[in-house]
């Protein structure tokens, strides 16, 4: 079992959902990017999702897209992202890389998988890779013992959900809304139903992402999901806090971590 | 006329190793819905009748073929024939695809269309069809392109479309596509994305090709009727590649017809400032398909450059990638300067202002004509008219309205025929 699998099992044993925190690597630069990820762990994030900054991030809203732009201008490379993964995994963190597919293909699918495993990473979240086109990744993830986290969406048919979860390992990423990354005012009404549909086809943990940004939303999602995935809120926190980003991230992560630990409301 | 539908792509959208779907799962249902609607429509005589009616009574098809006699004098004795897509309503081949997709939109019961546009021709065509069918319409356009193509922005707005300038990334066509995909992921329930070229995830490359193949089907019939034989070569410009696929498709099974695609060589391949994806790119994934991409070693898309906003794209349709690999089509770059020389030559010899995109094909036709020699017949897809590019061309040649010392008077000596290439004129 990967470090991510262990973390999810530990959280389940504690009777709570896991908190997954996303930040792009190399944002705002390589070193501060590592410090920011470390701050998420210090604040209570259970699993890190490290974004590989990409020039054409079609599933990302303006906040994360802008962060990717900053990272690329600061010299983000695939090698720097792998160094970032290695640095945070060395401190014991459970971490996956979230990446669009072209950078993986250009690095070499098997070579990339080997590098992620060697750096102590648990696997990949692939927002624009469907299992239908994933032959090379299925082989490489098997060869290197990595989790492969594909997405399902509210528009997915039951057939698509069944197909997708069959190829998932680690957890299933349920996109809570139809749309791109970004904090929403209200938690998704589609997410509980989507999670319920996923559970019909798999016993894998289900993480819910897209749109979660506050402790209240985290608490709400934690009642029906195994993992609560927060991205844009952390990225915005880095933009807003500037040099104080690590402290601000620690505080926001602690708020959200308290959210996923909140007991279900009664009555 | 070849009525047979091409065998590719396969059921999952692959042209050999290219094509496919590399998209968020959220879009799969909409792509499946489109693929199904497209398949049903193509086999439905009512749909075909309705589309044909629109193309003839609204878009102005069939477009004529014009023999460019004076232009041909510069092509080594070859006869150059122009397939006049510039004479369609809205001024480019884009209308063929848009009318087809607008009909599909109505069939799918959707009320809103979105589109990306580079030079603005696809945006204008989409805004036009949206007005005709009473659909809400949003057009995404790179901020840089809204400046280069201000006239087309005004046209789209006059037609009732909402034009959204995109200030992300390189602020050109590729970023407009990203933004349109983001909109679509959010609104897919009631929105159809009228993709403008033969790129993108399956089934777009096939949908757009099927609606554009009328260019080639007409050309084939017209040339056979006029000359009693097929042309020796067919030439088109390639950005995403829709007009090129449109004209090539009818000739793919005729090995004696040479096919040439001309890409934007910009300031020259060696300068790195170009958009010649097939000539200088490599295999990768961009905008939902595996194809050729201009990218760095890490797979980050490299900025492209062309004087023509419509060719300024770091990707290309996956079928072109396959046609290049199989060797059926020869792809070559044409620089900004060569394209502008051809633009001027056509204006001065035939009285036609070509779109800067099409000017790349014209420059290529001169090359091909000289290679094939006297008596050969070369058909050029004149994909659009140059009204939108007048300002760019005037600036390139150092002519604008305020320039009273225009050199054009000296140039217009009676009987001087054609000018000597070189800028400024």
CSV table of N, CA and C in Angstrom, one decimal, chain B residues 321-373:
chain,number,residue,atom,x,y,z
B,321,UNK,N,-1.5,15.2,-38.8
B,321,UNK,CA,-0.3,14.5,-38.2
B,321,UNK,C,-0.2,13.1,-38.9
B,322,UNK,N,-1.3,12.5,-39.0
B,322,UNK,CA,-1.3,11.1,-39.6
B,322,UNK,C,-1.0,11.2,-41.1
B,323,UNK,N,-1.6,12.2,-41.8
B,323,UNK,CA,-1.3,12.3,-43.3
B,323,UNK,C,0.2,12.7,-43.5
B,324,UNK,N,0.8,13.4,-42.5
B,324,UNK,CA,2.2,13.7,-42.7
B,324,UNK,C,3.0,12.4,-42.5
B,325,UNK,N,2.6,11.6,-41.4
B,325,UNK,CA,3.4,10.4,-41.2
B,325,UNK,C,3.3,9.4,-42.3
B,326,UNK,N,2.1,9.3,-42.9
B,326,UNK,CA,1.9,8.3,-43.9
B,326,UNK,C,2.5,8.9,-45.2
B,327,UNK,N,2.9,10.1,-45.3
B,327,UNK,CA,3.5,10.7,-46.5
B,327,UNK,C,2.5,11.1,-47.6
B,328,UNK,N,1.2,11.0,-47.3
B,328,UNK,CA,0.2,11.3,-48.3
B,328,UNK,C,0.2,12.8,-48.6
B,329,UNK,N,0.4,13.6,-47.6
B,329,UNK,CA,0.5,15.0,-47.8
B,329,UNK,C,1.9,15.6,-47.4
B,330,UNK,N,2.3,16.5,-48.3
B,330,UNK,CA,3.6,17.1,-48.0
B,330,UNK,C,3.4,18.5,-47.3
B,331,UNK,N,4.0,18.6,-46.2
B,331,UNK,CA,3.8,19.9,-45.4
B,331,UNK,C,5.1,20.7,-45.4
B,332,UNK,N,5.0,22.0,-45.7
B,332,UNK,CA,6.1,22.8,-45.7
B,332,UNK,C,5.8,24.2,-45.1
B,333,UNK,N,6.8,24.9,-44.6
B,333,UNK,CA,6.6,26.2,-44.0
B,333,UNK,C,6.7,27.3,-45.1
B,334,UNK,N,5.9,28.4,-44.9
B,334,UNK,CA,6.0,29.6,-45.7
B,334,UNK,C,6.2,30.7,-44.8
B,335,UNK,N,7.1,31.6,-45.0
B,335,UNK,CA,7.4,32.7,-44.1
B,335,UNK,C,6.4,33.8,-44.2
B,336,UNK,N,6.3,34.6,-43.2
B,336,UNK,CA,5.5,35.8,-43.3
B,336,UNK,C,5.8,36.6,-44.6
B,337,UNK,N,7.1,36.8,-44.9
B,337,UNK,CA,7.5,37.6,-46.0
B,337,UNK,C,7.0,37.0,-47.3
B,338,UNK,N,7.2,35.6,-47.4
B,338,UNK,CA,6.8,35.0,-48.7
B,338,UNK,C,5.2,35.1,-48.8
B,339,UNK,N,4.5,34.9,-47.7
B,339,UNK,CA,3.1,35.0,-47.8
B,339,UNK,C,2.6,36.4,-48.2
B,340,UNK,N,3.3,37.4,-47.7
B,340,UNK,CA,2.9,38.8,-48.0
B,340,UNK,C,3.2,39.1,-49.5
B,341,UNK,N,4.3,38.6,-50.0
B,341,UNK,CA,4.6,38.8,-51.4
B,341,UNK,C,3.5,38.1,-52.3
B,342,UNK,N,3.1,36.9,-51.9
B,342,UNK,CA,2.0,36.3,-52.6
B,342,UNK,C,0.7,37.0,-52.5
B,343,UNK,N,0.5,37.6,-51.3
B,343,UNK,CA,-0.7,38.4,-51.1
B,343,UNK,C,-0.8,39.5,-52.1
B,344,UNK,N,0.4,40.2,-52.1
B,344,UNK,CA,0.4,41.4,-53.0
B,344,UNK,C,0.3,41.0,-54.5
B,345,UNK,N,1.0,39.9,-54.8
B,345,UNK,CA,1.0,39.5,-56.2
B,345,UNK,C,-0.5,39.1,-56.7
B,346,UNK,N,-1.2,38.5,-55.8
B,346,UNK,CA,-2.6,38.1,-56.2
B,346,UNK,C,-3.4,39.4,-56.3
B,347,UNK,N,-3.2,40.3,-55.4
B,347,UNK,CA,-4.0,41.6,-55.4
B,347,UNK,C,-3.7,42.3,-56.7
B,348,UNK,N,-2.5,42.4,-57.1
B,348,UNK,CA,-2.1,43.1,-58.3
B,348,UNK,C,-2.3,42.4,-59.6
B,349,UNK,N,-2.4,41.1,-59.6
B,349,UNK,CA,-2.6,40.4,-60.9
B,349,UNK,C,-4.0,39.9,-61.1
B,350,UNK,N,-4.8,39.8,-60.0
B,350,UNK,CA,-6.1,39.2,-60.1
B,350,UNK,C,-7.2,40.1,-59.5
B,351,UNK,N,-6.8,41.1,-58.8
B,351,UNK,CA,-7.8,41.9,-58.1
B,351,UNK,C,-8.5,41.2,-57.0
B,352,UNK,N,-7.8,40.4,-56.3
B,352,UNK,CA,-8.4,39.7,-55.2
B,352,UNK,C,-7.5,39.9,-53.9
B,353,UNK,N,-8.1,40.4,-52.9
B,353,UNK,CA,-7.4,40.5,-51.6
B,353,UNK,C,-7.6,39.2,-50.8
B,354,UNK,N,-6.6,38.4,-50.7
B,354,UNK,CA,-6.7,37.1,-50.0
B,354,UNK,C,-6.5,37.3,-48.5
B,355,UNK,N,-7.2,36.4,-47.7
B,355,UNK,CA,-6.8,36.4,-46.3
B,355,UNK,C,-5.4,36.0,-46.1
B,356,UNK,N,-4.7,36.5,-45.1
B,356,UNK,CA,-3.3,36.2,-44.9
B,356,UNK,C,-3.0,34.7,-44.7
B,357,UNK,N,-4.1,34.0,-44.2
B,357,UNK,CA,-3.9,32.6,-44.1
B,357,UNK,C,-3.8,32.0,-45.5
B,358,UNK,N,-4.7,32.4,-46.4
B,358,UNK,CA,-4.7,31.9,-47.7
B,358,UNK,C,-3.5,32.3,-48.5
B,359,UNK,N,-2.9,33.4,-48.1
B,359,UNK,CA,-1.7,33.9,-48.8
B,359,UNK,C,-0.6,32.9,-48.7
B,360,UNK,N,-0.6,32.2,-47.5
B,360,UNK,CA,0.5,31.2,-47.4
B,360,UNK,C,0.3,30.1,-48.4
B,361,UNK,N,-1.0,29.7,-48.7
B,361,UNK,CA,-1.3,28.7,-49.7
B,361,UNK,C,-0.9,29.2,-51.1
B,362,UNK,N,-1.1,30.5,-51.3
B,362,UNK,CA,-0.7,31.1,-52.6
B,362,UNK,C,0.8,31.0,-52.8
B,363,UNK,N,1.5,31.4,-51.8
B,363,UNK,CA,3.0,31.3,-51.9
B,363,UNK,C,3.4,29.9,-52.2
B,364,UNK,N,2.7,29.0,-51.5
B,364,UNK,CA,3.0,27.5,-51.7
B,364,UNK,C,2.7,27.1,-53.1
B,365,UNK,N,1.6,27.6,-53.7
B,365,UNK,CA,1.2,27.3,-55.0
B,365,UNK,C,2.2,27.7,-56.1
B,366,UNK,N,2.8,28.9,-55.8
B,366,UNK,CA,3.9,29.4,-56.7
B,366,UNK,C,5.1,28.4,-56.7
B,367,UNK,N,5.4,27.9,-55.5
B,367,UNK,CA,6.5,27.0,-55.3
B,367,UNK,C,6.2,25.7,-56.1
B,368,UNK,N,5.0,25.2,-55.8
B,368,UNK,CA,4.6,23.9,-56.4
B,368,UNK,C,4.5,24.0,-57.9
B,369,UNK,N,3.9,25.1,-58.4
B,369,UNK,CA,3.8,25.3,-59.8
B,369,UNK,C,5.1,25.3,-60.5
B,370,UNK,N,6.1,26.0,-59.9
B,370,UNK,CA,7.4,26.0,-60.5
B,370,UNK,C,8.0,24.7,-60.5
B,371,UNK,N,7.7,23.9,-59.5
B,371,UNK,CA,8.3,22.5,-59.4
B,371,UNK,C,7.6,21.6,-60.5
B,372,UNK,N,6.3,21.7,-60.6
B,372,UNK,CA,5.6,20.8,-61.6
B,372,UNK,C,5.7,21.2,-63.0
B,373,UNK,N,6.0,22.5,-63.2
B,373,UNK,CA,6.2,23.0,-64.6
B,373,UNK,C,5.1,23.3,-65.5
